[in-house]
mmCIF file of C-alpha atoms in Angstrom:
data_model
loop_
_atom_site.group_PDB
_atom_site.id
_atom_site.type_symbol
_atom_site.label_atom_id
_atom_site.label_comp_id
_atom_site.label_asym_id
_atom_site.label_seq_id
_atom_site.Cartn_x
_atom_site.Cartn_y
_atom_site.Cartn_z
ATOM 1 C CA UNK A 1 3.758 68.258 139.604
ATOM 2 C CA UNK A 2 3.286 64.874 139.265
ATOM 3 C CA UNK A 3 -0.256 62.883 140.498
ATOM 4 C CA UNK A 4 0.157 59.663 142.104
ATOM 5 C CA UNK A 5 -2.850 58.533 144.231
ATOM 6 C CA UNK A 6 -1.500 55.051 145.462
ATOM 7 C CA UNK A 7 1.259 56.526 147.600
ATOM 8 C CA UNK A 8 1.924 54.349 150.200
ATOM 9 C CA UNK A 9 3.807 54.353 153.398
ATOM 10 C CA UNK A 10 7.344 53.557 151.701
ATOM 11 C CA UNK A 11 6.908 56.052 149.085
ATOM 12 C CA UNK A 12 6.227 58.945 151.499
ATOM 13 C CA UNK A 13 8.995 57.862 153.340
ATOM 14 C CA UNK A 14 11.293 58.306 150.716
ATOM 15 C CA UNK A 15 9.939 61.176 149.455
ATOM 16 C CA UNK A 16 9.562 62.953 152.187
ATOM 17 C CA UNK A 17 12.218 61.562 154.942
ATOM 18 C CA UNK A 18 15.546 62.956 153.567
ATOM 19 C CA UNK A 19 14.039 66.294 154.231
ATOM 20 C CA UNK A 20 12.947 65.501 157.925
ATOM 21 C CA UNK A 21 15.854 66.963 159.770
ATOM 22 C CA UNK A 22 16.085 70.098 157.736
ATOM 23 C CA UNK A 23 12.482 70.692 158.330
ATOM 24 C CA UNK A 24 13.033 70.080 162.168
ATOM 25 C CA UNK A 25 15.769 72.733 161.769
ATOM 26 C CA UNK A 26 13.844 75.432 160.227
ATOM 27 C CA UNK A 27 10.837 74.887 162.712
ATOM 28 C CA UNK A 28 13.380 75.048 165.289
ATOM 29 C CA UNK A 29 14.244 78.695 163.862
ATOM 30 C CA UNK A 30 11.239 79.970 164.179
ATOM 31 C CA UNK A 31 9.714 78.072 167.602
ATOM 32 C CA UNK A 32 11.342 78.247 171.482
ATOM 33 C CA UNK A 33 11.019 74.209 171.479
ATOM 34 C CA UNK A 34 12.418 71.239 170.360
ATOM 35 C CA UNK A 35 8.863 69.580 170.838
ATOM 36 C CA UNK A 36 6.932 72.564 169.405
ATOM 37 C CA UNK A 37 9.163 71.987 165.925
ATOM 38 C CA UNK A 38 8.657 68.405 166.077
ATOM 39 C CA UNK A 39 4.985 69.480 166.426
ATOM 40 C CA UNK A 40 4.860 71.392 163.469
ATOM 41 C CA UNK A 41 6.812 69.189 160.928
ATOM 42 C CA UNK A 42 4.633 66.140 162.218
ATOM 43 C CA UNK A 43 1.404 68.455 161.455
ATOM 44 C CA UNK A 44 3.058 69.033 157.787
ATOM 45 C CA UNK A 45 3.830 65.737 156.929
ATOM 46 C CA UNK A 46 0.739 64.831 157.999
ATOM 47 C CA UNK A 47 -0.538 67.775 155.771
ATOM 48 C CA UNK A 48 1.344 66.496 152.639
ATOM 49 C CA UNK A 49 0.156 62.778 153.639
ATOM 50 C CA UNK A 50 -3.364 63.379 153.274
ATOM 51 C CA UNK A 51 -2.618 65.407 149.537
ATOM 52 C CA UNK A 52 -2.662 63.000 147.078
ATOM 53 C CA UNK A 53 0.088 65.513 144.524
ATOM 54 C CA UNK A 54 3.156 65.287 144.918
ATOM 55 C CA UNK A 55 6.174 67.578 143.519
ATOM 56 C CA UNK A 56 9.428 66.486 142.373
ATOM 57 C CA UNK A 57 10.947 68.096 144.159
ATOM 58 C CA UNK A 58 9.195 67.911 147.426
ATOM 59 C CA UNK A 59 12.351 69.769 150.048
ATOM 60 C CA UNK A 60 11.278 73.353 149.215
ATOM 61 C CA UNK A 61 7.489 73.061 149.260
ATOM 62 C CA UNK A 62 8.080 71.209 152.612
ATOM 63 C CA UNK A 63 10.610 73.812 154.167
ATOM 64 C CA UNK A 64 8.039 76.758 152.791
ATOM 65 C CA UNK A 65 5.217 74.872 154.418
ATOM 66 C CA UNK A 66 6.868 74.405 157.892
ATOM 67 C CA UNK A 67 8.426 77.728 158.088
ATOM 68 C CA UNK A 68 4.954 79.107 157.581
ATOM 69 C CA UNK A 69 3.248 76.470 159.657
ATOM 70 C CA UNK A 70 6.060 77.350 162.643
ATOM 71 C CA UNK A 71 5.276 80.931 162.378
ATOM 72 C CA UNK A 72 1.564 80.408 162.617
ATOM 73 C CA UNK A 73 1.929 78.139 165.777
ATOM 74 C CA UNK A 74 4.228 80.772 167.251
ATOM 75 C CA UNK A 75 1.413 83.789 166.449
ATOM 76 C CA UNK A 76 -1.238 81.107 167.775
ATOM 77 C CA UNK A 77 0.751 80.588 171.175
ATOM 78 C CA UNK A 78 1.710 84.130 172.089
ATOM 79 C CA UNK A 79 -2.250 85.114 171.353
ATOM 80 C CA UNK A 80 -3.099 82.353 173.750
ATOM 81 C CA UNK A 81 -0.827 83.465 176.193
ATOM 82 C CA UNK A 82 -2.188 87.235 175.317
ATOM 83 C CA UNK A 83 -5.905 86.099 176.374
ATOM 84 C CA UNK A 84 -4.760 83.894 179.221
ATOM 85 C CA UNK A 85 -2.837 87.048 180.965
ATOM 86 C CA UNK A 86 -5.834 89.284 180.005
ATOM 87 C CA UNK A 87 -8.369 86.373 181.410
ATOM 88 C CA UNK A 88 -6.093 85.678 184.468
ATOM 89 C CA UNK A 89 -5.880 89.474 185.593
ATOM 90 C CA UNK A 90 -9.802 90.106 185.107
ATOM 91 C CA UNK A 91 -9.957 87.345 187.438
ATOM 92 C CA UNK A 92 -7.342 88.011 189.959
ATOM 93 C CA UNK A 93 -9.364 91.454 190.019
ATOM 94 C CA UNK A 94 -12.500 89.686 190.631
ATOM 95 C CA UNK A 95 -11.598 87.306 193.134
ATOM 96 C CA UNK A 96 -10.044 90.051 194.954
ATOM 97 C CA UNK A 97 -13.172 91.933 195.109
ATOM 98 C CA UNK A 98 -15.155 88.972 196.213
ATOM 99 C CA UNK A 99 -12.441 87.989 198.688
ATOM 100 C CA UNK A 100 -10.872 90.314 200.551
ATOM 101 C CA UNK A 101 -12.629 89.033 203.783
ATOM 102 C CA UNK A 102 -9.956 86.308 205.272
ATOM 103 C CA UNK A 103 -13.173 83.947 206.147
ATOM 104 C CA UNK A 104 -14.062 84.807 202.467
ATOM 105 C CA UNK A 105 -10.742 83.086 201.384
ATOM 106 C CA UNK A 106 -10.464 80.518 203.944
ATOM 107 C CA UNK A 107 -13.757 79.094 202.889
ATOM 108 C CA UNK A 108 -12.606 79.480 199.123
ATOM 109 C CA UNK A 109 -9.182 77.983 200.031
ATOM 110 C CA UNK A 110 -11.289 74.576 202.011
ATOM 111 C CA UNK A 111 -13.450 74.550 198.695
ATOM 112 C CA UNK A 112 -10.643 74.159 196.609
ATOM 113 C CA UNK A 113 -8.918 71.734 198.703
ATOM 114 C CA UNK A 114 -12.200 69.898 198.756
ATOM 115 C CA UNK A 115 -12.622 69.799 195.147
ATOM 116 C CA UNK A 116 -9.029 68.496 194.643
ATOM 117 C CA UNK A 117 -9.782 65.843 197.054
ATOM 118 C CA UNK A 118 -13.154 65.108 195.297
ATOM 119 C CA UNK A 119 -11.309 64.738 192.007
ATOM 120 C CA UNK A 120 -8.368 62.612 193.108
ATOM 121 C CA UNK A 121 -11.040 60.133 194.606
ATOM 122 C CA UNK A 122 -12.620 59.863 190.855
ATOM 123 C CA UNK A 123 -12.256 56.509 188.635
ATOM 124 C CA UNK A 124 -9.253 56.865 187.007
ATOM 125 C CA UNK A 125 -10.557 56.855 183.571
ATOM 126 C CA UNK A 126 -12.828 59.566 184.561
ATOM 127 C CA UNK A 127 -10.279 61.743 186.664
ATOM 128 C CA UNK A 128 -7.888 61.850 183.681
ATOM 129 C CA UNK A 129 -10.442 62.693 181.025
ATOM 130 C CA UNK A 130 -12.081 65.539 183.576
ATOM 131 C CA UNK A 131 -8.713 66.534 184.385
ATOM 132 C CA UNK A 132 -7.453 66.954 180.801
ATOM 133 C CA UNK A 133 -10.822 69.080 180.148
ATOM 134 C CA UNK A 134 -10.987 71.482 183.224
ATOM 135 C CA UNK A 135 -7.546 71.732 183.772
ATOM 136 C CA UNK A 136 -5.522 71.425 180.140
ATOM 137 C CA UNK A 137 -8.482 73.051 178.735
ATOM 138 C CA UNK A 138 -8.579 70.113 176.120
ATOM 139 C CA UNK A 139 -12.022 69.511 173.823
ATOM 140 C CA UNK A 140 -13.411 66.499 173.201
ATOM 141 C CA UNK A 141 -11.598 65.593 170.611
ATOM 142 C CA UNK A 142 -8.467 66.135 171.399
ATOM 143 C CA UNK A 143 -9.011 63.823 174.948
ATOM 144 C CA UNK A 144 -10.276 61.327 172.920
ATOM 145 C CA UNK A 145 -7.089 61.601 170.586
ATOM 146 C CA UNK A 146 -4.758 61.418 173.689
ATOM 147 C CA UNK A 147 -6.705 58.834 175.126
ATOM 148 C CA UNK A 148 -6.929 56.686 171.745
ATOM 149 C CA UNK A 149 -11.065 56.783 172.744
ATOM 150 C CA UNK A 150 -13.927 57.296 170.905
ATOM 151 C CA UNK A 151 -15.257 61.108 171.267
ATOM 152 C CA UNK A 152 -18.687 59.151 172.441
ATOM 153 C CA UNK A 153 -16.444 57.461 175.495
ATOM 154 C CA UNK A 154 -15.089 60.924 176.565
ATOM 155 C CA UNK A 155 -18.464 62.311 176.611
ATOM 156 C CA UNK A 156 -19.387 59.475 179.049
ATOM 157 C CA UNK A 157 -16.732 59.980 181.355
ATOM 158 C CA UNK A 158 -16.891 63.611 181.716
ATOM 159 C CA UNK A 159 -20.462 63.078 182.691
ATOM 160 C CA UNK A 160 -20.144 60.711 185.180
ATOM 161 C CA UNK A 161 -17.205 62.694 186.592
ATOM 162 C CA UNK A 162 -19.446 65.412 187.175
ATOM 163 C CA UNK A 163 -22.301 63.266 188.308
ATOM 164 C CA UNK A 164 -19.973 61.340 190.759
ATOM 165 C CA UNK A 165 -18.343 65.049 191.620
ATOM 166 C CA UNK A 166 -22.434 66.615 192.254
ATOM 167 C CA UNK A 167 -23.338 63.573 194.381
ATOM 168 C CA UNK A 168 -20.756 63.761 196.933
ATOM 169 C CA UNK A 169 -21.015 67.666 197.337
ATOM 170 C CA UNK A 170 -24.880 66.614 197.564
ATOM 171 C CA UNK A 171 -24.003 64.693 200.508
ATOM 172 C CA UNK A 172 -21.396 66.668 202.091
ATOM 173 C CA UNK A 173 -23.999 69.467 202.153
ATOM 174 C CA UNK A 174 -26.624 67.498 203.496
ATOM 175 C CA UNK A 175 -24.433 66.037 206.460
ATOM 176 C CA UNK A 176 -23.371 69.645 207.359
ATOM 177 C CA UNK A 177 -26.858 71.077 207.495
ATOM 178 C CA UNK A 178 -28.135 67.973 208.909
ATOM 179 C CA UNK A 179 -31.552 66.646 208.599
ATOM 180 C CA UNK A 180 -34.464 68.617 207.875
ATOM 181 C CA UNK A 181 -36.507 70.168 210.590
ATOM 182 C CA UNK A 182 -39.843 67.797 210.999
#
């Protein structure tokens, strides 16, 4: 192993580049996607980026790394998937339970098309960022990583999404119960 702490842009490229494609092809191996490889041999490059050693010769350390990096995304996804089919069946039993009445569901079903209606009437900047939170299930960072946005500005926009969101179900409530008796 050789140390080299100035390693710049051109020297990881030529270090690491001629191996690109055959690390693509071993993620590929192992993961149903051509974007989930990419994923992975971007997240190991970055990887040996941020190390400082580097080996001479660098194409089996990186092939290891993705393979193993591949397989761990693959074991991440299919747990994810596990929970979200466990989650999604506790609910579908709940709702049923809660819902069997068809006024029950019609009111559920206006709710819902209320809410989407609420949300598409949002500032853009804060519809995408609530959006990308309630319904990608993103955290903060990784909005403010898509949205090349300080964590800070996400926190922002979520809020006044929700604000904006609370306010007009506020109103809405208040117009359909009308004023208060005097």
């Amino acid at each position: 192993m050789t140390e080299d702490r100035t390693f710049d842009r051109q020297a990881f490229d030529a270090w690491a580049g001629p191996h690109v494609d055959c690390m693509v092809r071993a993620a590929r191996r192992v993961l149903p996607s051509e974007d989930m490889a990419w994923d992975a041999v971007q997240n190991v490059l970055l990887r040996f980026w941020r190390d400082p050693r580097r080996l001479e010769d660098p194409r089996a350390a990186l092939l290891s790394v993705v393979t193993r990096a591949s397989l761990e995304q693959l074991r991440r996804q299919r747990r994810r998937r596990h929970h979200e089919e466990r989650a999604h069946a506790l609910r579908a039993d709940h709702d049923h339970e809660l819902c069997e009445d068809p006024a029950c569901r019609l009111e559920r079903a206006e709710f819902v098309e209320w809410l989407h209606e609420a949300v598409r009437d949002l500032p853009d900047d804060c519809r995408e960022a609530l959006a990308m939170r309630e319904f990608d299930g993103l955290d903060y960072a990784a909005i403010a990583a898509r949205l090349a946005i300080p964590i800070g500005t996400v926190r922002s926009r979520l809020s006044r999404a929700r604000r904006l969101l609370g306010e007009r179900l506020q109103r809405e409530e208040s117009l359909a119960h009308g004023p208060p008796a005097a």
